[in-house]
XYZ file of C-alpha atoms in Angstrom:
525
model
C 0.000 0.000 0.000
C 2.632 2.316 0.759
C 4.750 1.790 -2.631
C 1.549 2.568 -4.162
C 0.921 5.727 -2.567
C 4.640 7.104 -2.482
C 4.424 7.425 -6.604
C 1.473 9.422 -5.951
C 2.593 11.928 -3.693
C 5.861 12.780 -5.324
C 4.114 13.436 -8.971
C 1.553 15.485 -7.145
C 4.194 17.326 -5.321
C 7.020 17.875 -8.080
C 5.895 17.161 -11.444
C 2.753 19.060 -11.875
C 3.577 22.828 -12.977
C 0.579 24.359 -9.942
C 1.514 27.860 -11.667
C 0.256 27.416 -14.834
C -2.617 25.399 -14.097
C -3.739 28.223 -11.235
C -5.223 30.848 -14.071
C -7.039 27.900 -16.151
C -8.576 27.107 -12.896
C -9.646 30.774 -12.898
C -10.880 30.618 -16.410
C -13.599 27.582 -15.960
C -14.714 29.034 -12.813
C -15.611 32.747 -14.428
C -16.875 30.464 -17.589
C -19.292 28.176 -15.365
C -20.938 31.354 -13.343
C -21.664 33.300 -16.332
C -23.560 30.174 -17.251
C -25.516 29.780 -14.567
C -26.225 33.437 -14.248
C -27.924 33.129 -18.509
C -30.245 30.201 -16.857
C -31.876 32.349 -13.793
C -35.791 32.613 -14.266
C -34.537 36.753 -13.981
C -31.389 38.280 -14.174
C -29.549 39.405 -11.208
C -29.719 42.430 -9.700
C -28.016 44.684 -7.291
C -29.499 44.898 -3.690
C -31.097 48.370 -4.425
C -32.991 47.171 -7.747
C -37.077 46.004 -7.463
C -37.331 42.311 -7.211
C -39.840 40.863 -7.889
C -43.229 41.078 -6.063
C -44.591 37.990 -3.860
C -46.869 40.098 -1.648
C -49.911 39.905 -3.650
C -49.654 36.297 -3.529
C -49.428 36.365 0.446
C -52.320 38.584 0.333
C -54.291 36.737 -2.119
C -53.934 33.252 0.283
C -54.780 35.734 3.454
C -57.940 36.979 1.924
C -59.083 33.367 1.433
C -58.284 32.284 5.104
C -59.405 35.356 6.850
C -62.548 33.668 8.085
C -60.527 31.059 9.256
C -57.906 33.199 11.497
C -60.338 35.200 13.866
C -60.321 33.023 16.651
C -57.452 30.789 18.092
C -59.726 27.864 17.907
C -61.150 27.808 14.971
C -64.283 27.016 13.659
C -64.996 23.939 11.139
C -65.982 24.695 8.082
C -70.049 23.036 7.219
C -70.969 22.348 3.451
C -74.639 21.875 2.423
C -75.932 18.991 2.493
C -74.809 16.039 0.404
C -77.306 13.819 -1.168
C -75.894 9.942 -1.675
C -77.262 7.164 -3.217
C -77.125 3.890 -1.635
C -76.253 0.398 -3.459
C -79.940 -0.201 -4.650
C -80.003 3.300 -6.095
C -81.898 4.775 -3.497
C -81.735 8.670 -1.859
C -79.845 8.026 1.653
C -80.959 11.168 4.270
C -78.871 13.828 3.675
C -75.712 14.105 6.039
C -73.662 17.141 6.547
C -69.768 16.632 5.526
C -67.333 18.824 7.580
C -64.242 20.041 5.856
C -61.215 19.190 7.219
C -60.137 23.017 9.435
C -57.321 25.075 7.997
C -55.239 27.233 10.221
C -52.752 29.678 9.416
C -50.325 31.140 11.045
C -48.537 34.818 11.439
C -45.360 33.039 9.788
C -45.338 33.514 6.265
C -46.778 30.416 4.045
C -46.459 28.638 6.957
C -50.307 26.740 7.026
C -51.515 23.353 9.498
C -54.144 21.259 8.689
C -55.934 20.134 11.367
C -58.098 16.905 10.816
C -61.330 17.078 12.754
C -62.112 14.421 15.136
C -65.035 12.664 13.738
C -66.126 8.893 13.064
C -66.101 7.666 9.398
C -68.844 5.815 10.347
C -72.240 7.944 9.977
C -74.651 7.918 12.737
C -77.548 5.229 12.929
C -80.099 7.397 12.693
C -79.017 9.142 9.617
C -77.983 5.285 8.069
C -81.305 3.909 8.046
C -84.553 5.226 6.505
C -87.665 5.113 8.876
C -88.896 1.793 7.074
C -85.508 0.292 7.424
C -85.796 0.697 11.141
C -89.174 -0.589 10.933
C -88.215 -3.562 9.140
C -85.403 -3.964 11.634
C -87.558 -3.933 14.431
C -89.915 -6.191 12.539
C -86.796 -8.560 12.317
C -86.246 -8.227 16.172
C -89.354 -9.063 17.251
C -89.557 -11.992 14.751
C -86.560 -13.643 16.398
C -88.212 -13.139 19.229
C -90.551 -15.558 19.190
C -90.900 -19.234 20.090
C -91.016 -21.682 16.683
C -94.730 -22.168 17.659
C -95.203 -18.455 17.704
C -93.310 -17.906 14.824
C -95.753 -20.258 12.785
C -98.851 -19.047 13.957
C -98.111 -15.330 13.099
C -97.300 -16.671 9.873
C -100.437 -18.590 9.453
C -102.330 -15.442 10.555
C -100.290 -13.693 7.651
C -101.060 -15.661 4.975
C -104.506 -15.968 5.724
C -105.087 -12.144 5.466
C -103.047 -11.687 1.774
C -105.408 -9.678 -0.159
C -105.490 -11.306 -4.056
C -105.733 -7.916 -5.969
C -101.994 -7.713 -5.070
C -100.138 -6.658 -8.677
C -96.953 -5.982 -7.845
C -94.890 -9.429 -7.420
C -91.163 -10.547 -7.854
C -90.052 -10.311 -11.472
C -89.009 -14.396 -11.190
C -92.791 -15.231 -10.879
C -95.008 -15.541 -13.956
C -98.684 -15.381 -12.277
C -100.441 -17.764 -14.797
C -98.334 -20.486 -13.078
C -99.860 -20.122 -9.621
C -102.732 -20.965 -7.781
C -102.296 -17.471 -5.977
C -98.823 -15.833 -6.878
C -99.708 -13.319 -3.986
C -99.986 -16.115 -1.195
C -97.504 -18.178 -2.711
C -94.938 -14.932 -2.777
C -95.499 -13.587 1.336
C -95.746 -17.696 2.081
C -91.904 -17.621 0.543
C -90.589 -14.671 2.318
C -92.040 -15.834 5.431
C -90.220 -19.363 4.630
C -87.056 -16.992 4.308
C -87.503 -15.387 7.115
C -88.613 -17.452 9.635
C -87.806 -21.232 9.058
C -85.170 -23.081 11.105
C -85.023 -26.939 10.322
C -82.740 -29.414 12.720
C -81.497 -32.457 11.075
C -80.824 -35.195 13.144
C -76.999 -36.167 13.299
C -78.125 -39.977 14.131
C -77.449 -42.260 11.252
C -73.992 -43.835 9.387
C -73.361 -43.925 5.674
C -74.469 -44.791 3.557
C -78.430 -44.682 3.974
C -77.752 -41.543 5.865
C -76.321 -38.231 4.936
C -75.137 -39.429 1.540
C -77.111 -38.052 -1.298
C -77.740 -40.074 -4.185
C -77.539 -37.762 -7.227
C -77.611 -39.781 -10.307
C -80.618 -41.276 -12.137
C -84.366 -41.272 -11.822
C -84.399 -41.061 -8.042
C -82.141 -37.796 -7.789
C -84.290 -36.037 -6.086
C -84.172 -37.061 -2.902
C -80.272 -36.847 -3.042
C -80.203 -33.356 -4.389
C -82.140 -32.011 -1.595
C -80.525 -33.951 1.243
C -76.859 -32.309 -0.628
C -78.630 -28.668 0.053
C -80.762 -28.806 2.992
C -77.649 -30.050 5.039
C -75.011 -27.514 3.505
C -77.730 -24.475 4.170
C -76.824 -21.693 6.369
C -79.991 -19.869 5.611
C -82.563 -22.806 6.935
C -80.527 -25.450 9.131
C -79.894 -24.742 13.134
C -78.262 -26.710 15.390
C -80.248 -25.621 18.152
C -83.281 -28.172 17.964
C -85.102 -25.753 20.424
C -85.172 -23.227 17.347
C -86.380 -25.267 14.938
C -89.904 -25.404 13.322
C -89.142 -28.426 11.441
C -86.875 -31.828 11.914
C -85.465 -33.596 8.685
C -85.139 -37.495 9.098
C -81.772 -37.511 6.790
C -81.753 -40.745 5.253
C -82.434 -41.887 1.137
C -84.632 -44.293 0.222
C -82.281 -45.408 -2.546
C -79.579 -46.058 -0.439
C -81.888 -47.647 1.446
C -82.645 -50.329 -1.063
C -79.247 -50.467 -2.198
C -78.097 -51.382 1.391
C -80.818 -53.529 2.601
C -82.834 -55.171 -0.016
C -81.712 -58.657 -1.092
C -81.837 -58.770 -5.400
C -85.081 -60.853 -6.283
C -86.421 -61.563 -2.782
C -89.384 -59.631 -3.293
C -89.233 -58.604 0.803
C -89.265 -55.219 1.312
C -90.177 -55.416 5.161
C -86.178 -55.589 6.309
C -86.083 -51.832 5.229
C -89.158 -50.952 6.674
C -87.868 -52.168 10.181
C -84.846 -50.511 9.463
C -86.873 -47.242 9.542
C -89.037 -48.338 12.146
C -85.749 -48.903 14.855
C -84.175 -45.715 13.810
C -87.269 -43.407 14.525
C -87.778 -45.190 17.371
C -84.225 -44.850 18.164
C -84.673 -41.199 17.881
C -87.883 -40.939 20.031
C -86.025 -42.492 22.951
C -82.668 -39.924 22.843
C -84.488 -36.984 21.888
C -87.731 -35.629 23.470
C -88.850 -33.731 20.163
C -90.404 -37.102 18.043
C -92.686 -37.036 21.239
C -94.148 -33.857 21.652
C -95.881 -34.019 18.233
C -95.977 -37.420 17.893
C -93.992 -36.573 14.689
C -96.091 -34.415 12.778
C -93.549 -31.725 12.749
C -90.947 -33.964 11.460
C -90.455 -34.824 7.555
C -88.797 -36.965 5.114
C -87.984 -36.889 1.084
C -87.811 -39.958 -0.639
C -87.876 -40.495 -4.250
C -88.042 -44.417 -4.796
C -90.992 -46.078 -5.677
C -90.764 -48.014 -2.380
C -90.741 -44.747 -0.596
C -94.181 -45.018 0.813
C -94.407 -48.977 1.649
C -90.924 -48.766 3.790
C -93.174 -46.655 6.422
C -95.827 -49.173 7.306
C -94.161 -50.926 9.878
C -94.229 -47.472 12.411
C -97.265 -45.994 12.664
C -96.911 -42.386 13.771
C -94.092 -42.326 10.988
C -97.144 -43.197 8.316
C -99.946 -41.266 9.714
C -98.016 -38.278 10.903
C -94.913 -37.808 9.292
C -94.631 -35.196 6.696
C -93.613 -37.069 3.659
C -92.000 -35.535 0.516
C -93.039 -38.780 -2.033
C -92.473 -38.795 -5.949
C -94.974 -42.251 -5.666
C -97.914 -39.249 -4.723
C -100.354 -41.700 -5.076
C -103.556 -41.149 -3.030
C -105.300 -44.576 -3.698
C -102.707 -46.645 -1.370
C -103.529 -44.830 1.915
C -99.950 -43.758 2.698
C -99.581 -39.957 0.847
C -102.762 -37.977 2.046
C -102.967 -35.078 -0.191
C -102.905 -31.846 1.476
C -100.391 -32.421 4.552
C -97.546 -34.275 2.586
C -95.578 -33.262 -0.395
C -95.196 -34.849 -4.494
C -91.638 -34.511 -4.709
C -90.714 -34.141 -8.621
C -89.472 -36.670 -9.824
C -85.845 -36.154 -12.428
C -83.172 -37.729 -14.410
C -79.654 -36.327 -13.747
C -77.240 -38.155 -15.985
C -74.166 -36.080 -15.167
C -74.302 -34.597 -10.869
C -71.406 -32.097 -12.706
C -73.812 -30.711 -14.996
C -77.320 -31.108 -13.859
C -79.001 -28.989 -16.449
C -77.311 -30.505 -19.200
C -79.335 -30.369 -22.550
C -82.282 -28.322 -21.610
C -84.274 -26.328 -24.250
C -85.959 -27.399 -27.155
C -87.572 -26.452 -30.484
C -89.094 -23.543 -31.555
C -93.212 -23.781 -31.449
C -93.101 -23.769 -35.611
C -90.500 -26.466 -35.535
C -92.704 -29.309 -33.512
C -94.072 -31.468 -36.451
C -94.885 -34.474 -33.863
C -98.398 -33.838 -32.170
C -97.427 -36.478 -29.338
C -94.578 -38.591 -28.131
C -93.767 -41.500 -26.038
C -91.562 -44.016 -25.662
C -90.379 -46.539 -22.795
C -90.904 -49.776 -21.168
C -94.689 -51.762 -21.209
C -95.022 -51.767 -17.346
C -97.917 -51.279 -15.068
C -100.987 -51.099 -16.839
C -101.791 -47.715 -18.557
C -98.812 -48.041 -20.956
C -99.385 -51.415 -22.703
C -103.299 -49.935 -23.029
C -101.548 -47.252 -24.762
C -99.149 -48.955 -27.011
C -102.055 -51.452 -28.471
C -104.272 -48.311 -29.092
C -101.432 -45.681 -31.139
C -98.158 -47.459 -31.826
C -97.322 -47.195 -35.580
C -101.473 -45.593 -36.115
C -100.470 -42.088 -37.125
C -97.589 -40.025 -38.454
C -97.712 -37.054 -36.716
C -97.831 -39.696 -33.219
C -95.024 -41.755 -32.310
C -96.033 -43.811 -29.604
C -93.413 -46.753 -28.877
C -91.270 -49.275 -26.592
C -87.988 -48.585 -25.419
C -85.556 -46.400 -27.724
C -82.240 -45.018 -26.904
C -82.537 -42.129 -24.419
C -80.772 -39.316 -26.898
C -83.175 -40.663 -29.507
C -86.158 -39.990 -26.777
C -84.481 -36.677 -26.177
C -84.776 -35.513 -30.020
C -88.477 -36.585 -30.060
C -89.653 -34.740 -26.969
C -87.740 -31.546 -28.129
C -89.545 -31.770 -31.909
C -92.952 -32.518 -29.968
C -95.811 -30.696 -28.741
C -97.683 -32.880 -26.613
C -95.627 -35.445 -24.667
C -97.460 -38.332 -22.698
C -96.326 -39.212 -19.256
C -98.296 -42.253 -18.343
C -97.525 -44.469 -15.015
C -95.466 -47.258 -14.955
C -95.576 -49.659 -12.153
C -96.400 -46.446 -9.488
C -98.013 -42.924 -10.727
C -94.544 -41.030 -10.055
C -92.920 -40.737 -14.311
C -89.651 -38.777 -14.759
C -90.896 -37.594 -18.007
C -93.251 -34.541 -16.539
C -90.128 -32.822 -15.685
C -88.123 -33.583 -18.573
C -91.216 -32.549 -20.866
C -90.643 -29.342 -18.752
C -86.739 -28.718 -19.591
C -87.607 -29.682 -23.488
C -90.921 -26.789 -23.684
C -93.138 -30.026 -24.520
C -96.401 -30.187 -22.904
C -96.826 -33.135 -20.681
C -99.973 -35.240 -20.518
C -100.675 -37.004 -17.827
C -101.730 -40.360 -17.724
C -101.889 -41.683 -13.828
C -105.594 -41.375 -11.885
C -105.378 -40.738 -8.679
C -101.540 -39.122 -8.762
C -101.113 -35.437 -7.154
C -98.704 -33.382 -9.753
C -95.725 -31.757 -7.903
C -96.151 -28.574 -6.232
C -99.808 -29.133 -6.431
C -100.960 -26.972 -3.837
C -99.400 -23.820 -4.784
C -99.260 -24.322 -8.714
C -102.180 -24.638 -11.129
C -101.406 -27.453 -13.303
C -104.199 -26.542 -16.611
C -102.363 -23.334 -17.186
C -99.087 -25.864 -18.608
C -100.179 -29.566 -18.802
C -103.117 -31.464 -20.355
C -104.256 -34.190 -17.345
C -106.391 -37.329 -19.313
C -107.941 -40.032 -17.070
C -106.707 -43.432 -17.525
C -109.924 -44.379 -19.585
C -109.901 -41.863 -21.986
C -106.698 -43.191 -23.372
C -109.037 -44.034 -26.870
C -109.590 -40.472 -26.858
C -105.749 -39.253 -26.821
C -105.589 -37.991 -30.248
C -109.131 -36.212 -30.238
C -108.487 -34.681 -27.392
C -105.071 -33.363 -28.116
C -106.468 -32.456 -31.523
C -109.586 -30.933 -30.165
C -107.065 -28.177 -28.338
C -107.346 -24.773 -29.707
C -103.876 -23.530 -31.310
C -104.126 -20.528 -29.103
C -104.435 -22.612 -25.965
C -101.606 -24.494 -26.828
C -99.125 -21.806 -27.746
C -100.135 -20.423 -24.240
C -99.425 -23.793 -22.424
C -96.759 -23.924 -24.225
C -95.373 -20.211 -23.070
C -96.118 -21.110 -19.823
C -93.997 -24.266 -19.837
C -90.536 -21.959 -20.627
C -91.484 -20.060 -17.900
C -92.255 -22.811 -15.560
C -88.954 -24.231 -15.800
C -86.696 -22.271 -13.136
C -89.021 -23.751 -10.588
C -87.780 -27.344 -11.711
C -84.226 -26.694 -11.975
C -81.915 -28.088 -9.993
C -78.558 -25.642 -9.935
C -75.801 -26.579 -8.661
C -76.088 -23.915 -5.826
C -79.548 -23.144 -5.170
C -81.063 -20.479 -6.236
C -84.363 -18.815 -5.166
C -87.972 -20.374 -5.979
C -85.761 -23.498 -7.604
C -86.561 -26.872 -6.792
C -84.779 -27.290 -3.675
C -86.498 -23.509 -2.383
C -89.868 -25.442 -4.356
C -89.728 -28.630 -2.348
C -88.974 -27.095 1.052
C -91.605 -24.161 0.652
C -94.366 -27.335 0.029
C -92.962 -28.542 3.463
C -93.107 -25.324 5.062
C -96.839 -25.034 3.953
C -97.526 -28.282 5.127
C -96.436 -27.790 8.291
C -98.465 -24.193 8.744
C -101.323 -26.146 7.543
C -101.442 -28.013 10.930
C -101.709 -24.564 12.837
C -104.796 -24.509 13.881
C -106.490 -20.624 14.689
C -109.293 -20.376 16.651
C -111.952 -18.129 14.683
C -113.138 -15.044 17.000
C -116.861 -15.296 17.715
């Protein structure tokens, strides 16, 4: 390091000629100021000369604080009102916005801002509208109430729904309904009131494992959303208006049933233990003897694997695709037709819906399937192969089926072995009117929706009549069944979340009505 440095020094020190390079030192000094004097925003000036004048602009900045300065705690500063609009597009009261206080000191330019001390967070009663605190209040006092409270004021409510009511939810088409107006504050007080408790009793997998492939779907689809609800599941039983027996019927039979035994009895004692099961750990199968309990089961053995418990036949709310009224099990009126619908792919449950426009139909009717039970043979001797614009035959592929039903206007759902036929709902998703072949079968949703306004219903022995009475069907009426079919579908739509007044929001609402339909109010003398 230090024979480095040495070298250094000495060149520094005795080589460089410091007198001549003094005055070029000079030189690019001068050279450099003149510069720098040429790129001022104004030239230089001797102390005596005018600079220029700032004052005004200290005036100018005074004059606009003045009001600010008179006192040493100053005022804040209040702008009008300010109108806002909140999320639905509605006026929000007015609420007065302070400006943030500006103080300025004797010291030239010298100005503090001083933040005032208020919450971001506006004031309740500027928040909320008077009916928004009414409706809050309304919400209070609702929650208030004990689950047999809760029902009756509900009861009392729907009873006293004037009909004249025009102004429903955009989602409901009224020439579907019954009564869109009772149907529509029935829903919201489903929404806002029901609490359901499902039993955690029961292994897999007959119990809480939904089934969702096939013709018995259903049942599986709804167990899958009643138990992942927020909205209507509590796990406080002593909240609850309603108790959900959480097994499938399907997995039932899968489980139980021995292949070609013909003895369904083993799962109806299977049922029988595990309600009674349930009636000796919890004290809520005994205080109603059931009747505020309810199942959904989609098989065709649905009904026949209650018979061996009594209170679970008689009492039970049942949600049954086999509605049929002539076997003494479903009582029309307190339980429920559950629809009854083919999923082929769980993934994609609304695979392939739609169909033809009305001009594009050539086929007048349409069925095909197996010969089973005894309306469909009946039907097959009487218009297989009899006209063109009717195809009426055994069992074809199911894409084939699918073509037909979308090119047809009429399409016949007749029983099979049971009343309960997966091909009212898929008439539905293809905009093909179903007729109904089944006596004594309750259509789904029958006690809310009015069936003749999108279906033709023909009694078992009219069957000879099919064509005339099709035929005999003004083009007017059709094209409005037909109308109202589109329209009708996003009540029979399973999504794959659920999605209000679909199927799932469908089935449960018939359950909720069934249940208010036990409420009994005493009439005032």
């Amino acid at each position: 390091m230090k024979n480095t440095i040495h070298p250094i020094v000495v060149f520094l020190m005795f080589r460089i000629n410091w007198k001549k390079l003094l005055p070029i030192g000079a030189i690019i000094t001068i050279t450099f100021a003149l510069l720098q004097t040429k790129m001022l925003p104004y030239q230089l000036m001797t102390p005596n000369s005018s600079l220029p004048n700032t004052n005004h602009f200290d005036t100018n900045l005074k004059s606009q604080l003045t009001p600010l300065i008179g006192d040493k705690q100053p005022e804040a500063i209040k702008m009008g009102p300010v109108t806002l609009l909140n999320s639905s597009g509605q006026l929000v009261q007015p609420i007065e916005v302070v400006q943030e206080k500006v103080k300025v000191t004797q010291r030239r330019y010298q100005i503090d801002v001083i933040k005032p001390n208020i919450s971001m967070k506006p004031s309740s009663s500027f928040s909320l509208s008077a009916s928004e605190r009414r409706h809050k209040r309304y919400l209070r006092d609702i929650k208030k109430l004990s689950p047999y409270e809760a029902l009756v004021y509900a009861k009392k409510e729907i009873d006293s729904v004037s009909v004249s009511i025009d102004d429903h939810d955009p989602n409901l088409y009224s020439p579907l309904f019954k009564n869109v107006s009772i149907f529509e504050r029935s829903y919201e007080l489903m929404e806002l009131i029901l609490k359901v408790y499902i039993y955690p009793d029961g292994k897999r997998p007959i119990f809480h494992n939904p089934y969702l492939r096939g013709i018995y779907s259903s049942e599986g689809w709804f167990m899958k959303f009643m138990e992942a609800s927020r909205q209507f599941v509590t796990k406080d039983p002593e909240k609850a208006h309603l108790f959900y027996l959480p097994y499938s019927a399907r997995q039932l039979q899968r489980a139980i049933y021995v292949p070609n035994s013909h003895n369904i009895k083993p799962l109806s004692l299977f049922l029988r233990d595990y309600v009674n099961k349930l009636a000796s750990k919890y004290p809520f199968w005994n205080r109603t003897r059931g009747s505020d309990h309810f199942l959904v089961a989609c098989h065709d053995w649905g009904p026949y694997t209650l018979k061996e418990h009594e209170e679970l036949t008689k009492n039970t709310i049942k949600a049954l695709c086999n509605a049929d009224t002539s076997e003494g099990i479903f009582i029309a009126g307190k339980d429920v037709s559950l629809p009854e619908t083919t999923i082929e792919n769980p993934r994609r449950p609304l695979r392939n819906i739609g169909g033809k426009k009305t001009s594009q139909r050539p086929i007048l009717a349409f069925f095909a399937g197996r010969m089973h039970g005894r309306v469909r043979p009946v039907l097959l001797k009487h218009w297989a192969n009899k006209h063109k614009n009717m195809i009426i035959s055994g069992t074809i592929s199911y894409k084939t089926s699918q073509i037909h039903m979308k090119s047809s206007k009429y399409c016949i759902c007749p029983m099979g072995f049971e009343v309960n036929s997966p091909r009212i709902v898929e008439a539905v998703y293809y905009e093909c009117v179903p007729v109904i072949i089944a006596d004594n079968f309750v259509p789904p949703f029958n006690e809310v929706l009015n069936w003749s306004a999108f279906s033709v219903i023909v009694a078992e022995n009219d069957i000879l009549k099919l064509k005339e009475i099709l035929e005999g069907i003004p083009i007017k009426r059709y094209l409005t069944m037909q109308h109202n079919v589109k329209m009708l579908q996003r009540h029979f739509y399973w999504n794959r979340s659920p999605v209000k007044f679909d199927m799932f929001h469908m089935i449960l609402h018939s359950i909720w009505l069934s249940r208010l339909n036990q409420i009994q109010i005493p009439t005032s003398s």
